[in-house]
Amino acid sequence: MKNYPALVLVLLCLGIVLTAGCTGQKETAQPPLVTETTVLTPAATAVTPPPLTLLTPVETATVVPATSPAADPTDIHAITFLQYSDSDFGIDYPSTWTITSSTYTPDYCPAAFGSGKVECYADAVRSYGPFDFYGDENTFADTARIVVFTSPDGRLKFAAFTRDFRDYQSGNFKIDPNIDWIKNEFQKMYPDLFPTNYVGNYQYFRSGNAMAATYDARLPAGYYPSAYSKKVVVTVHHLYSFAFISDTEGADTYRDLNQRMMSSIETMDIA
């Protein structure tokens, strides 16, 4: 049996194959099936909130709409009356009206009648009322007394104009009971107007030694006042002139108030 060397060769080859694969191929490294990536998470940063700002409310002025004073009620039963009284006269007047008193000293005017007199007394008429401001120094004392009652809305006025007779004239002054006396008085204030076109409701009456006359006047546009009612009372020592003053519309609207106030007048003198 001379085959021992060949057997040794086969065993040797088998060993090499087991050890090296005996194929002549060399295995290369393959990339891993899963690649792990570590993501670094930065540490959380504390967020500081902005400071809290408190809003200051803006104060706005409350706009209150302007309101006009309320007009007087047309129903006299809805009016509260007070009584005014001084050494000259007394009268009932609405409690919401204001009262002003003053003394009037007549200015010199160049004529008893005519446009010059009207211009001279225009401001007095507008301030006080439709009175004869002519200063007759032979009949009246140097000054007169004026009391004006005014409604809250300024639309209505009641004015009193009191003159004193000079001592030697006391008891001598008379009112002519016909309308001529009223026409004459009206023309002193409005010489360019024909009286009978603007004067009406004339009445004359007397109580004891006191005489009185009343009338209404409605004037055309541009004249002041546009409407008024007047009461003139003559006593032994005084000449009283009272006027309820309004606009043309108010003359009808407030006729009851007009009559209520006129009828309440009481003069403080010998009758």
Coordinates of C-alpha atoms in Angstrom, one line a residue:
M1 CA 0.0 0.0 0.0
K2 CA 2.0 2.9 -1.4
N3 CA -1.0 5.5 -1.4
Y4 CA -0.1 7.2 1.9
P5 CA 1.3 10.4 0.4
A6 CA -1.9 11.1 -1.6
L7 CA -4.1 10.6 1.5
V8 CA -2.0 13.1 3.4
L9 CA -2.4 15.6 0.5
V10 CA -6.2 15.2 0.6
L11 CA -6.3 15.7 4.4
L12 CA -4.1 18.7 4.1
C13 CA -6.3 20.3 1.4
L14 CA -9.4 19.6 3.5
G15 CA -7.8 21.5 6.3
I16 CA -7.0 24.4 4.2
V17 CA -10.6 24.5 2.8
L18 CA -12.0 24.5 6.3
T19 CA -9.6 27.2 7.3
A20 CA -9.7 29.5 4.3
G21 CA -12.7 28.5 2.3
C22 CA -10.4 27.0 -0.2
T23 CA -12.3 29.0 -2.9
G24 CA -9.9 31.9 -3.5
Q25 CA -12.7 34.6 -2.6
K26 CA -12.2 37.2 0.1
E27 CA -15.3 38.6 2.0
T28 CA -15.6 42.4 2.3
A29 CA -17.2 44.2 5.3
Q30 CA -20.9 45.2 4.7
P31 CA -22.4 48.4 6.2
P32 CA -24.6 47.8 9.2
L33 CA -28.3 47.4 8.4
V34 CA -29.3 50.1 10.9
T35 CA -27.4 53.4 11.4
E36 CA -28.1 54.8 14.8
T37 CA -27.9 58.7 14.9
T38 CA -27.8 60.4 18.2
V39 CA -29.5 63.8 18.2
L40 CA -28.2 66.1 20.8
T41 CA -31.1 68.0 22.3
P42 CA -30.0 71.4 23.7
A43 CA -30.9 72.0 27.2
A44 CA -34.2 73.9 27.6
T45 CA -33.7 77.6 28.0
A46 CA -35.9 79.3 30.5
V47 CA -38.1 81.9 28.7
T48 CA -38.6 85.1 30.7
P49 CA -42.0 86.6 30.0
P50 CA -42.1 90.3 29.1
P51 CA -43.1 92.6 32.0
L52 CA -46.9 93.0 32.4
T53 CA -47.9 96.5 31.3
L54 CA -51.0 97.8 32.9
L55 CA -52.9 100.0 30.6
T56 CA -54.1 103.2 32.2
P57 CA -57.7 103.9 31.1
V58 CA -58.0 107.1 29.2
E59 CA -60.4 109.4 30.9
T60 CA -62.7 111.2 28.5
A61 CA -65.0 114.0 29.5
T62 CA -68.6 113.1 29.4
V63 CA -70.2 115.5 26.9
V64 CA -73.5 116.7 28.3
P65 CA -75.6 118.2 25.6
A66 CA -76.6 121.8 26.3
T67 CA -80.2 122.1 27.3
S68 CA -82.3 125.2 27.1
P69 CA -84.3 126.3 30.2
A70 CA -87.8 124.9 30.1
A71 CA -90.5 127.3 29.0
D72 CA -93.2 128.2 31.5
P73 CA -96.3 126.0 31.4
T74 CA -99.2 127.5 29.5
D75 CA -101.6 126.2 32.2
I76 CA -101.4 128.6 35.1
H77 CA -102.6 125.9 37.4
A78 CA -99.3 124.1 36.8
I79 CA -97.4 127.2 38.0
T80 CA -96.4 127.9 41.5
F81 CA -96.8 131.6 42.3
L82 CA -94.9 133.7 44.8
Q83 CA -95.8 137.2 46.0
Y84 CA -93.5 140.1 45.5
S85 CA -94.0 143.3 47.5
D86 CA -92.2 146.5 48.1
S87 CA -93.1 150.0 49.1
D88 CA -94.6 150.7 45.6
F89 CA -96.6 147.7 44.6
G90 CA -97.3 144.0 45.1
I91 CA -97.8 141.2 42.5
D92 CA -98.0 137.4 42.1
Y93 CA -95.2 136.0 39.9
P94 CA -94.0 132.5 38.9
S95 CA -91.6 131.0 41.4
T96 CA -89.0 130.2 38.8
W97 CA -88.7 133.8 37.5
T98 CA -85.8 136.1 38.5
I99 CA -86.2 139.6 39.8
T100 CA -83.9 142.6 39.2
S101 CA -84.4 146.1 40.6
S102 CA -82.8 149.4 39.5
T103 CA -83.2 153.1 39.6
Y104 CA -83.6 155.1 36.4
T105 CA -82.6 158.7 35.9
P106 CA -83.9 160.1 32.6
D107 CA -81.4 161.4 30.1
Y108 CA -81.9 164.6 28.2
C109 CA -83.4 164.2 24.8
P110 CA -83.7 167.1 22.4
A111 CA -87.4 166.8 21.8
A112 CA -90.5 165.2 23.4
F113 CA -91.4 163.6 20.1
G114 CA -89.7 162.5 16.9
S115 CA -86.9 160.2 15.9
G116 CA -84.4 161.9 18.2
K117 CA -86.4 160.8 21.3
V118 CA -86.8 157.3 20.0
E119 CA -83.0 156.9 19.4
C120 CA -82.3 158.4 22.8
Y121 CA -84.5 155.9 24.7
A122 CA -84.1 152.9 22.4
D123 CA -81.7 151.1 24.8
A124 CA -83.9 151.9 27.8
V125 CA -86.9 150.4 26.1
R126 CA -85.0 147.2 25.2
S127 CA -83.5 146.9 28.7
Y128 CA -86.6 147.7 30.7
G129 CA -89.8 147.8 28.7
P130 CA -92.1 150.0 26.6
F131 CA -92.4 152.9 28.9
D132 CA -92.4 156.7 28.5
F133 CA -88.9 157.6 29.7
Y134 CA -89.2 161.2 28.9
G135 CA -88.1 163.3 31.9
D136 CA -90.8 165.9 32.5
E137 CA -89.2 167.7 35.4
N138 CA -92.3 169.8 36.0
T139 CA -94.4 166.7 36.7
F140 CA -92.2 163.9 38.0
A141 CA -89.3 163.5 40.5
D142 CA -85.8 163.1 39.1
T143 CA -85.7 159.3 39.3
A144 CA -88.0 156.3 38.7
R145 CA -87.9 152.8 40.0
I146 CA -87.8 149.7 37.8
V147 CA -88.5 146.1 38.8
V148 CA -88.2 143.4 36.1
F149 CA -89.4 139.8 36.4
T150 CA -87.8 137.4 33.8
S151 CA -88.8 133.9 32.9
P152 CA -86.0 131.2 33.0
D153 CA -85.9 130.9 29.2
G154 CA -85.8 134.7 28.8
R155 CA -88.8 134.7 26.5
L156 CA -91.2 136.5 28.9
K157 CA -90.8 139.5 31.1
F158 CA -93.0 141.5 33.4
A159 CA -91.7 145.0 34.1
A160 CA -92.9 147.7 36.5
F161 CA -91.9 151.4 36.1
T162 CA -92.9 153.7 39.0
R163 CA -92.6 157.5 38.9
D164 CA -93.3 159.9 41.7
F165 CA -95.3 163.1 41.1
R166 CA -93.8 166.2 42.5
D167 CA -95.5 167.4 45.6
Y168 CA -97.4 170.2 43.9
Q169 CA -98.7 167.7 41.3
S170 CA -100.0 165.1 43.7
G171 CA -103.6 164.3 42.9
N172 CA -103.6 166.4 39.8
F173 CA -102.6 163.8 37.1
K174 CA -105.5 162.2 35.3
I175 CA -106.0 159.5 32.6
D176 CA -108.2 160.5 29.7
P177 CA -110.9 157.8 29.6
N178 CA -110.9 157.7 25.7
I179 CA -108.4 156.1 23.5
D180 CA -106.7 159.3 22.7
W181 CA -104.6 159.0 25.8
I182 CA -103.3 155.6 24.8
K183 CA -102.6 156.8 21.2
N184 CA -100.6 159.7 22.6
E185 CA -98.6 157.3 24.9
F186 CA -97.9 154.9 22.1
Q187 CA -96.7 157.6 19.7
K188 CA -94.2 158.8 22.3
M189 CA -92.4 155.5 22.0
Y190 CA -93.1 154.7 18.3
P191 CA -93.7 158.1 16.5
D192 CA -93.5 156.5 13.0
L193 CA -96.3 154.0 13.7
F194 CA -100.0 154.8 13.5
P195 CA -101.4 153.7 16.9
T196 CA -104.8 152.3 15.9
N197 CA -103.0 149.8 13.5
Y198 CA -101.2 148.2 16.4
V199 CA -103.1 148.9 19.6
G200 CA -106.3 147.1 20.7
N201 CA -108.3 145.8 23.7
Y202 CA -108.3 149.2 25.3
Q203 CA -110.1 149.4 28.7
Y204 CA -110.5 152.2 31.2
F205 CA -111.6 151.8 34.8
R206 CA -111.2 153.4 38.2
S207 CA -111.3 152.4 41.8
G208 CA -111.9 155.2 44.3
N209 CA -109.5 158.0 43.4
A210 CA -107.2 155.6 41.4
M211 CA -107.6 155.4 37.6
A212 CA -106.3 152.7 35.3
A213 CA -106.1 151.9 31.6
T214 CA -105.0 148.7 29.9
Y215 CA -104.3 147.8 26.3
D216 CA -102.5 145.3 24.0
A217 CA -99.9 146.2 21.4
R218 CA -98.6 144.1 18.5
L219 CA -95.7 145.7 16.6
P220 CA -94.3 145.0 13.1
A221 CA -91.0 143.2 12.5
G222 CA -88.0 145.1 13.6
Y223 CA -89.6 146.8 16.6
Y224 CA -89.1 145.9 20.3
P225 CA -90.9 144.4 21.9
S226 CA -92.9 142.7 19.2
A227 CA -95.9 142.2 21.6
Y228 CA -96.8 143.5 25.0
S229 CA -99.8 144.2 27.3
K230 CA -99.7 147.3 29.4
K231 CA -101.5 148.6 32.5
V232 CA -101.2 152.2 33.7
V233 CA -102.4 153.1 37.1
V234 CA -102.5 156.7 38.5
T235 CA -102.7 157.2 42.2
V236 CA -102.3 160.4 44.3
H237 CA -98.5 160.2 44.4
H238 CA -97.4 157.8 41.7
L239 CA -97.7 156.9 38.1
Y240 CA -97.4 153.2 37.7
S241 CA -96.7 151.5 34.3
F242 CA -96.8 147.7 34.1
A243 CA -95.9 145.7 31.0
F244 CA -96.2 141.9 30.2
I245 CA -93.6 141.5 27.4
S246 CA -93.3 138.7 25.0
D247 CA -93.0 137.8 21.3
T248 CA -96.0 137.8 19.0
E249 CA -96.6 134.1 19.5
G250 CA -96.2 134.2 23.2
A251 CA -98.8 137.0 23.5
D252 CA -101.5 134.4 22.7
T253 CA -99.8 131.4 24.3
Y254 CA -99.4 133.1 27.6
R255 CA -102.4 135.3 27.7
D256 CA -103.8 133.5 30.9
L257 CA -100.5 134.1 32.7
N258 CA -100.5 137.7 31.5
Q259 CA -104.0 138.3 33.0
R260 CA -103.2 136.4 36.1
M261 CA -100.2 138.6 36.9
M262 CA -102.0 141.8 35.8
S263 CA -105.0 141.1 38.0
S264 CA -102.8 140.5 41.1
I265 CA -101.3 143.9 41.1
E266 CA -101.8 145.9 44.2
T267 CA -100.5 149.5 44.4
M268 CA -99.3 150.9 47.7
D269 CA -100.7 154.4 47.7
I270 CA -103.7 156.4 48.6
A271 CA -106.5 155.4 46.3

